[in-house]
XYZ file of C-alpha atoms in Angstrom:
561
model
C -69.140 -68.041 56.054
C -66.002 -65.940 56.591
C -64.150 -65.179 53.367
C -60.881 -67.000 52.864
C -57.522 -65.204 52.777
C -54.898 -66.893 50.620
C -51.203 -66.368 49.989
C -50.156 -66.631 46.362
C -46.544 -67.244 45.272
C -45.184 -64.754 42.741
C -41.980 -63.618 41.039
C -40.617 -60.048 41.058
C -40.366 -57.614 38.146
C -37.336 -55.294 37.868
C -39.215 -52.266 36.478
C -41.626 -51.223 39.231
C -39.783 -48.143 40.463
C -42.386 -45.448 41.241
C -41.496 -42.035 39.820
C -42.621 -38.581 40.962
C -46.174 -39.531 40.000
C -46.186 -43.242 40.844
C -45.883 -46.232 38.529
C -47.007 -45.568 34.944
C -47.045 -48.182 32.214
C -49.019 -49.090 29.136
C -52.290 -50.844 29.987
C -51.099 -54.012 28.241
C -48.200 -54.282 30.730
C -50.680 -54.604 33.608
C -52.878 -56.944 31.580
C -50.253 -59.233 30.096
C -47.675 -59.695 32.856
C -48.760 -62.231 35.429
C -49.432 -60.636 38.837
C -47.835 -57.345 37.731
C -50.594 -55.319 39.427
C -50.745 -57.629 42.460
C -46.986 -57.373 43.022
C -47.032 -53.584 43.094
C -50.092 -53.338 45.354
C -48.531 -55.838 47.786
C -45.313 -53.803 47.736
C -47.306 -50.715 48.748
C -49.017 -52.505 51.647
C -45.777 -54.194 52.751
C -44.044 -50.793 52.882
C -46.415 -49.850 55.742
C -45.557 -51.252 59.163
C -48.025 -54.017 60.092
C -48.936 -52.245 63.341
C -49.892 -49.113 61.388
C -51.712 -51.124 58.735
C -53.943 -53.242 60.968
C -57.410 -51.735 61.296
C -56.352 -48.610 59.390
C -58.278 -46.550 56.815
C -57.106 -46.264 53.200
C -58.704 -44.104 50.470
C -59.023 -45.396 46.891
C -60.120 -43.637 43.711
C -59.108 -42.966 40.148
C -59.683 -40.852 37.077
C -62.015 -43.420 35.475
C -59.585 -44.506 32.769
C -59.604 -48.001 31.286
C -58.542 -50.726 33.792
C -59.665 -48.557 36.747
C -62.443 -50.919 37.891
C -60.322 -54.052 37.438
C -57.550 -52.553 39.571
C -59.966 -51.456 42.321
C -61.328 -54.997 42.674
C -57.784 -56.311 43.203
C -56.922 -53.497 45.653
C -60.046 -54.213 47.720
C -59.262 -57.937 47.905
C -55.621 -57.297 48.834
C -56.370 -54.531 51.342
C -58.667 -56.907 53.216
C -56.025 -59.638 53.221
C -53.309 -57.226 54.407
C -55.082 -56.123 57.582
C -56.576 -52.801 56.441
C -59.773 -52.181 58.425
C -61.636 -49.764 56.162
C -61.493 -48.597 52.566
C -63.119 -45.331 51.488
C -63.775 -45.467 47.729
C -65.247 -42.844 45.408
C -68.626 -43.591 43.844
C -68.092 -45.823 40.766
C -64.404 -45.849 41.744
C -63.966 -42.283 40.513
C -62.407 -39.476 42.560
C -60.118 -36.613 41.537
C -56.572 -36.490 42.877
C -57.247 -33.241 44.836
C -60.409 -34.794 46.316
C -58.486 -37.910 47.399
C -55.942 -35.697 49.174
C -58.834 -33.914 50.878
C -60.508 -37.183 51.961
C -57.233 -38.699 53.275
C -56.799 -35.652 55.500
C -60.476 -35.469 56.558
C -60.694 -39.115 57.657
C -57.123 -39.288 58.993
C -56.400 -42.232 56.697
C -52.902 -43.745 56.634
C -52.821 -43.044 52.900
C -54.530 -43.394 49.569
C -54.068 -45.323 46.342
C -54.755 -43.152 43.293
C -55.353 -44.874 39.975
C -54.306 -42.393 37.326
C -51.752 -41.627 34.671
C -52.772 -37.966 34.948
C -52.515 -36.231 31.549
C -51.398 -39.358 29.624
C -53.824 -40.932 27.100
C -56.248 -43.619 28.302
C -58.111 -46.548 26.792
C -56.966 -50.125 26.080
C -54.021 -48.811 24.055
C -53.222 -46.017 26.494
C -51.559 -45.714 29.894
C -52.459 -46.748 33.423
C -50.872 -45.589 36.665
C -50.863 -46.231 40.408
C -49.756 -43.600 42.904
C -49.486 -43.900 46.681
C -50.196 -40.840 48.811
C -49.273 -40.851 52.485
C -51.001 -39.677 55.665
C -50.614 -35.948 54.858
C -52.582 -36.464 51.631
C -49.553 -35.826 49.436
C -47.392 -37.986 47.163
C -45.110 -40.414 48.978
C -41.601 -39.123 49.643
C -38.581 -40.733 48.048
C -37.795 -42.843 51.138
C -41.239 -44.456 50.820
C -41.149 -44.949 47.044
C -37.637 -46.415 47.339
C -38.922 -48.853 49.961
C -41.813 -49.875 47.692
C -39.362 -50.420 44.834
C -36.986 -52.521 46.946
C -39.858 -54.740 48.107
C -41.062 -55.134 44.503
C -37.630 -56.427 43.480
C -37.612 -59.261 46.020
C -41.323 -60.076 46.429
C -42.117 -63.788 46.673
C -45.821 -63.815 47.579
C -48.886 -61.662 48.032
C -51.986 -61.921 50.221
C -55.468 -61.713 48.721
C -59.090 -62.447 49.520
C -60.275 -63.646 46.083
C -63.911 -64.225 47.036
C -64.522 -60.612 48.127
C -66.740 -58.609 45.756
C -67.657 -54.972 46.293
C -70.451 -52.906 44.723
C -69.040 -49.536 43.576
C -72.417 -48.263 42.346
C -74.184 -47.986 45.728
C -73.349 -45.293 48.283
C -72.881 -46.480 51.852
C -71.073 -49.136 53.895
C -70.493 -52.753 52.941
C -69.133 -55.125 55.561
C -67.331 -58.421 55.087
C -66.324 -61.153 57.540
C -62.855 -62.566 56.903
C -61.278 -65.629 58.472
C -58.752 -64.838 61.204
C -60.113 -61.293 61.639
C -62.021 -60.233 64.740
C -63.627 -57.169 63.176
C -65.448 -56.994 59.853
C -63.637 -55.440 56.909
C -65.553 -52.313 55.828
C -65.789 -50.705 52.418
C -67.456 -47.299 52.346
C -68.558 -45.914 48.964
C -68.716 -42.115 49.264
C -69.943 -39.234 47.145
C -66.858 -38.290 45.144
C -67.577 -34.550 45.215
C -69.114 -33.585 48.559
C -66.142 -33.540 50.985
C -64.019 -31.659 48.481
C -66.819 -29.200 47.617
C -67.284 -28.487 51.312
C -63.567 -27.728 51.627
C -63.808 -25.232 48.746
C -66.840 -23.556 50.364
C -64.617 -22.785 53.362
C -61.870 -21.302 51.174
C -63.711 -19.093 48.675
C -66.574 -16.599 48.881
C -69.219 -18.631 47.065
C -71.738 -15.746 47.259
C -69.347 -13.425 45.391
C -68.547 -16.158 42.866
C -72.250 -16.823 42.287
C -72.820 -13.125 41.611
C -69.903 -13.114 39.146
C -71.135 -16.201 37.307
C -74.909 -15.834 37.400
C -75.712 -12.346 38.702
C -77.015 -9.340 36.775
C -73.663 -8.492 35.131
C -72.301 -12.023 35.036
C -69.380 -13.100 32.900
C -69.538 -15.993 30.444
C -67.164 -18.879 31.020
C -66.266 -22.106 29.254
C -64.781 -25.044 31.153
C -63.450 -28.144 29.387
C -63.166 -31.255 31.578
C -61.643 -33.176 28.625
C -63.734 -36.260 29.567
C -61.624 -36.644 32.717
C -62.590 -36.922 36.357
C -63.350 -33.200 36.862
C -66.596 -33.260 34.885
C -68.855 -34.161 37.852
C -67.056 -31.607 40.056
C -67.520 -28.801 37.499
C -71.202 -29.626 37.026
C -71.962 -29.855 40.749
C -69.912 -26.881 41.977
C -69.811 -24.423 39.060
C -73.141 -25.156 37.374
C -75.516 -26.382 40.099
C -74.151 -24.394 43.046
C -72.657 -21.250 41.487
C -75.227 -20.908 38.727
C -73.229 -21.236 35.500
C -75.404 -22.281 32.547
C -75.107 -26.019 31.881
C -73.585 -25.347 28.451
C -70.658 -23.540 30.129
C -69.175 -26.952 30.922
C -68.166 -29.262 28.077
C -66.789 -32.821 27.861
C -67.980 -33.470 31.419
C -68.747 -37.189 31.178
C -65.697 -39.196 32.354
C -64.681 -41.750 29.725
C -62.305 -44.703 29.883
C -60.394 -43.332 26.866
C -61.094 -39.616 27.493
C -63.093 -39.560 24.266
C -60.018 -40.622 22.323
C -58.287 -37.372 23.322
C -55.082 -36.581 25.217
C -56.369 -35.171 28.575
C -53.561 -32.626 28.919
C -54.638 -28.976 29.436
C -52.232 -27.152 27.161
C -52.488 -25.216 23.902
C -51.788 -28.336 21.824
C -54.169 -30.853 23.363
C -56.903 -28.415 24.446
C -56.974 -26.768 21.002
C -60.782 -27.150 20.762
C -61.229 -24.959 23.840
C -58.760 -22.386 22.503
C -60.624 -22.257 19.179
C -63.997 -21.904 20.899
C -62.683 -18.919 22.905
C -61.368 -17.020 19.866
C -64.665 -15.421 18.802
C -64.875 -13.477 22.081
C -68.183 -14.929 23.299
C -66.592 -16.134 26.544
C -64.718 -13.999 29.062
C -62.899 -16.830 30.824
C -61.921 -20.358 29.864
C -60.194 -23.259 31.577
C -59.273 -26.872 30.858
C -58.370 -29.715 33.225
C -56.388 -32.935 32.910
C -57.490 -36.539 33.423
C -57.277 -36.626 37.236
C -58.094 -32.989 37.948
C -54.853 -31.646 39.383
C -53.757 -29.543 36.371
C -55.347 -26.488 34.786
C -54.980 -24.090 31.866
C -56.359 -20.542 32.137
C -57.545 -18.550 29.113
C -58.965 -15.061 28.746
C -61.238 -13.587 26.085
C -60.256 -14.375 22.490
C -58.146 -17.285 23.765
C -55.624 -15.103 25.640
C -53.236 -17.642 27.188
C -51.969 -17.363 30.777
C -48.755 -19.314 31.293
C -48.742 -21.427 34.479
C -45.744 -19.391 35.659
C -47.717 -16.146 35.302
C -50.842 -17.747 36.757
C -49.276 -18.534 40.140
C -47.600 -15.097 40.210
C -50.921 -13.299 39.614
C -52.681 -15.386 42.283
C -49.840 -14.526 44.687
C -50.154 -10.813 43.944
C -53.940 -10.939 44.503
C -53.967 -13.583 47.213
C -56.176 -11.665 49.633
C -59.041 -11.801 47.143
C -59.412 -15.325 48.585
C -61.004 -15.279 52.091
C -59.005 -18.340 53.250
C -55.757 -16.351 53.087
C -57.335 -13.359 54.836
C -57.778 -15.695 57.825
C -54.559 -17.736 57.658
C -52.112 -15.135 56.363
C -49.397 -16.064 53.874
C -46.489 -18.167 55.127
C -44.491 -18.516 51.926
C -44.476 -18.972 48.156
C -42.759 -21.725 46.174
C -42.191 -22.788 42.585
C -40.460 -25.693 40.927
C -37.015 -24.903 39.570
C -38.001 -24.987 35.853
C -40.921 -22.595 36.458
C -40.190 -18.986 35.484
C -39.083 -16.496 38.121
C -42.290 -14.408 37.831
C -43.345 -15.556 41.322
C -39.969 -14.502 42.745
C -40.692 -10.857 41.889
C -43.996 -10.911 43.794
C -42.300 -12.588 46.766
C -39.573 -9.952 46.802
C -42.053 -7.057 46.610
C -44.260 -8.493 49.360
C -41.305 -9.634 51.491
C -42.665 -13.197 51.603
C -40.266 -16.156 51.652
C -39.740 -17.844 48.264
C -38.663 -21.485 47.882
C -37.273 -22.990 44.670
C -37.777 -26.755 44.725
C -37.268 -29.704 42.382
C -40.208 -30.803 40.241
C -42.672 -32.880 42.296
C -45.462 -31.841 44.662
C -43.991 -33.811 47.583
C -41.379 -31.045 48.037
C -44.143 -28.445 48.442
C -46.010 -30.767 50.812
C -43.020 -30.972 53.142
C -42.865 -27.173 53.370
C -46.632 -26.966 53.942
C -46.534 -29.565 56.714
C -43.877 -27.451 58.416
C -46.065 -24.329 58.180
C -43.735 -22.571 55.750
C -45.779 -22.484 52.557
C -49.209 -21.205 51.461
C -49.166 -21.031 47.639
C -47.107 -22.819 45.018
C -46.972 -23.756 41.362
C -45.236 -25.776 38.666
C -44.857 -24.773 35.040
C -46.482 -28.068 34.027
C -49.929 -26.502 34.600
C -50.034 -27.251 38.332
C -51.140 -24.691 40.929
C -52.248 -25.132 44.536
C -52.492 -23.952 48.107
C -51.969 -25.494 51.525
C -55.614 -26.642 51.820
C -54.486 -30.080 50.560
C -51.145 -31.633 49.542
C -51.713 -31.909 45.787
C -51.921 -29.472 42.929
C -55.555 -28.591 42.344
C -57.027 -27.583 38.981
C -60.482 -26.547 40.170
C -59.021 -24.605 43.115
C -56.860 -22.625 40.664
C -59.913 -21.795 38.524
C -61.867 -20.604 41.573
C -58.826 -18.559 42.654
C -58.823 -16.814 39.264
C -62.578 -16.272 39.366
C -62.180 -14.757 42.853
C -59.675 -12.276 41.419
C -62.052 -11.433 38.546
C -64.911 -10.949 41.031
C -62.795 -8.611 43.145
C -61.075 -6.604 40.409
C -63.799 -6.632 37.754
C -61.193 -6.587 34.987
C -60.604 -8.980 32.121
C -57.992 -11.745 32.361
C -55.868 -9.940 29.774
C -56.019 -6.592 31.588
C -55.064 -8.230 34.887
C -52.033 -9.837 33.202
C -50.976 -6.622 31.479
C -51.247 -4.673 34.743
C -49.112 -7.365 36.376
C -46.409 -7.058 33.690
C -46.412 -3.259 33.954
C -45.906 -3.582 37.705
C -43.298 -6.365 37.783
C -41.949 -6.764 34.241
C -42.543 -9.934 32.264
C -40.926 -13.350 32.363
C -41.281 -14.741 28.855
C -41.411 -18.489 29.222
C -41.792 -21.538 27.013
C -41.263 -25.287 27.209
C -40.385 -27.651 24.382
C -41.315 -31.302 24.913
C -39.614 -34.014 22.863
C -41.733 -37.072 23.677
C -40.986 -40.778 23.179
C -37.280 -40.205 22.531
C -34.977 -43.242 22.626
C -34.008 -43.424 26.290
C -30.356 -44.347 25.684
C -29.885 -41.451 23.245
C -31.576 -39.059 25.689
C -29.447 -40.168 28.659
C -26.239 -39.975 26.625
C -27.113 -36.476 25.455
C -27.787 -35.340 29.041
C -24.522 -36.869 30.287
C -22.492 -35.143 27.572
C -24.320 -31.880 28.205
C -23.582 -32.045 31.921
C -19.924 -32.775 31.204
C -19.763 -29.724 28.936
C -21.433 -27.234 31.284
C -19.473 -28.516 34.307
C -16.195 -27.447 32.710
C -14.960 -24.242 34.343
C -14.350 -22.690 30.931
C -18.076 -22.859 30.129
C -18.848 -20.065 32.604
C -18.268 -16.628 30.985
C -18.759 -18.101 27.505
C -20.648 -15.764 25.184
C -23.283 -16.826 22.662
C -24.353 -14.451 19.881
C -27.598 -14.804 17.944
C -28.416 -12.000 15.518
C -27.947 -8.800 17.552
C -28.226 -10.428 20.982
C -25.307 -11.644 23.092
C -25.774 -13.902 26.118
C -22.972 -14.547 28.610
C -23.044 -17.603 30.879
C -22.986 -16.626 34.540
C -23.697 -20.008 36.131
C -24.189 -23.599 34.967
C -24.963 -26.616 37.136
C -27.081 -29.675 37.816
C -29.732 -28.378 40.226
C -29.475 -29.704 43.767
C -31.972 -29.053 46.567
C -31.483 -29.268 50.310
C -34.872 -29.437 52.000
C -34.986 -26.699 54.672
C -37.321 -28.843 56.802
C -35.516 -32.175 57.078
C -32.167 -31.423 55.329
C -32.624 -34.231 52.784
C -30.673 -33.586 49.591
C -32.143 -34.147 46.114
C -29.515 -34.216 43.372
C -29.620 -34.336 39.564
C -32.826 -32.328 39.294
C -32.117 -30.644 35.952
C -29.297 -28.965 34.054
C -29.330 -25.167 34.334
C -27.592 -22.547 32.258
C -28.110 -19.085 33.731
C -27.014 -16.014 31.793
C -25.880 -12.662 33.148
C -29.207 -10.981 32.269
C -31.122 -13.595 34.294
C -32.251 -15.610 31.269
C -32.238 -19.379 31.802
C -32.088 -22.541 29.719
C -33.004 -25.747 31.577
C -32.884 -29.368 30.389
C -34.692 -32.216 32.131
C -35.634 -35.806 31.489
C -39.248 -36.206 32.608
C -40.403 -39.326 34.434
C -44.145 -38.995 33.753
C -44.302 -40.847 30.437
C -44.778 -44.582 30.037
C -42.868 -45.008 26.781
C -39.311 -43.922 25.960
C -38.032 -40.660 27.428
C -39.397 -37.124 27.350
C -36.704 -34.464 27.007
C -37.870 -31.043 28.165
C -36.193 -27.740 27.383
C -37.368 -24.732 29.398
C -36.530 -21.179 28.371
C -37.108 -18.168 30.615
C -36.215 -14.536 29.857
C -37.073 -11.414 31.857
C -38.023 -8.143 30.157
C -38.766 -4.866 31.933
C -39.550 -2.773 28.847
C -40.676 -4.990 25.952
C -43.590 -6.630 27.732
C -46.207 -6.979 24.982
C -44.234 -8.951 22.397
C -44.764 -12.445 20.970
C -43.257 -15.064 23.313
C -41.710 -17.284 20.630
C -40.149 -14.261 18.876
C -38.601 -12.947 22.114
C -37.270 -16.390 23.056
C -36.085 -17.453 19.585
C -32.404 -16.519 20.211
C -32.321 -18.534 23.461
C -34.055 -21.459 21.732
C -31.359 -21.398 19.050
C -28.644 -21.480 21.733
C -30.407 -24.298 23.616
C -30.509 -26.500 20.525
C -26.959 -25.601 19.494
C -25.490 -26.456 22.913
C -27.375 -29.743 23.274
C -27.360 -30.789 19.592
C -30.708 -32.290 20.520
C -32.080 -32.689 17.013
C -28.944 -34.460 15.842
C -28.570 -36.582 18.995
C -32.191 -37.776 19.111
C -33.054 -37.826 15.418
C -35.980 -35.461 16.107
C -36.590 -32.451 13.872
C -38.769 -30.619 16.378
C -40.686 -30.840 19.658
C -43.933 -32.801 20.082
C -45.487 -30.020 22.151
C -44.675 -26.347 22.707
C -46.243 -24.630 25.723
């Protein structure tokens, strides 16, 4: 008997605006508000023209966090009712964000629904998120997310096939007959790793990597999946295929609450990995976030590579990766808050450098236009033009390719890089869960202050250092591909020596506001000093100008990276 499609009346919610990384809320919001999930999923489907939607393919997967399976059941039932012809879903509903981008592109799907709140905590008391990626495999552009939001504000009904049940545990195709549909609705459960692993095999020299990791003079590595989605990918690709000992990979079983941890690969939340690297047993370490798009790189004794330095080093050694030997290098890009370390490599190699707002969709637009090969964000995101998402495992294999080629330690590679280019000392202070009204008021007053003409040329003295303001603005970006303008992307204070202080409100949290202060200072001579010592004068100025502690009632940042 064909399954019934029903239309259910509903009422809109005013708070379903997708941010840079989709819609993120506490789990209880999705659980307690009637049809909250259904409304947003219908808004996604309704944003796609019916002619494009009918018979189309959509990819679905998530990072395995709590509420993942519940949401997939609803998405399957609503996709069927909204004319989608085929869903491709990761085994057990789990698939990393980079792998979903890969699968969207491979199967020429019209898009993908990614169930993740990335590096935010999981579990019943944690966060849940829904992100829509479009046909290029990348995050939806602002025009699309705005359309989804507008639909969510006026939605009156949604379509669903409530009797449809899918088995996520069995690989293969499942077919369902629906009333009023000529063709069966197909759900295909696929191996979450294989398509993505095959893509990586065509990018890197797996024979050289296998020799590095399991050959006669192999290095010892330690990879922490932080109980996120990357665990199965690390085990299959690094351990089974490239020969790393099984104990090289830790916390590799995806958990609904990430083992009670915060799946964010930085020095604060991946402290266990840092501690385990200190005794010098391991030559290389890396951690990943919940959905697998972020990475942290460590050398022996826990030597930390900032994300800004990481992308610059990959750029300077890019032809250690066979993929780029074949494609050439079309351009480099970094997000505006990321340090200017990459700029120096671009200048030396005469390769175009793009400075974009935060958000991978800006990189994706440049890649689609054939202008960009490698990019990075200071928030532990690095990637190439093989997909349209940042890619944690790709970044690790890029670093291992450099180690295999140069046969130096991580620390020696970094020090050689600083000797060649100078060093951009960089840090970020995160003030999480700040009262949103206080944060917005502080940013408005700060913008008013730095916009005054008298602010330029002002001098700030801290101890024996004097900094003079050369430029101050609210960063604005005109996309060189389609000329769209993105305003209000962060307040910048740039000093005459090239040092920068940047303030941004982040949209990736689910509670309150996150105020981020970024500090970047270039040194040509003093390149082996402590980062926090070098940047202390600029940090003092940043807090003095913003009066952040006074304005927010916070005595210090939640996280320093």
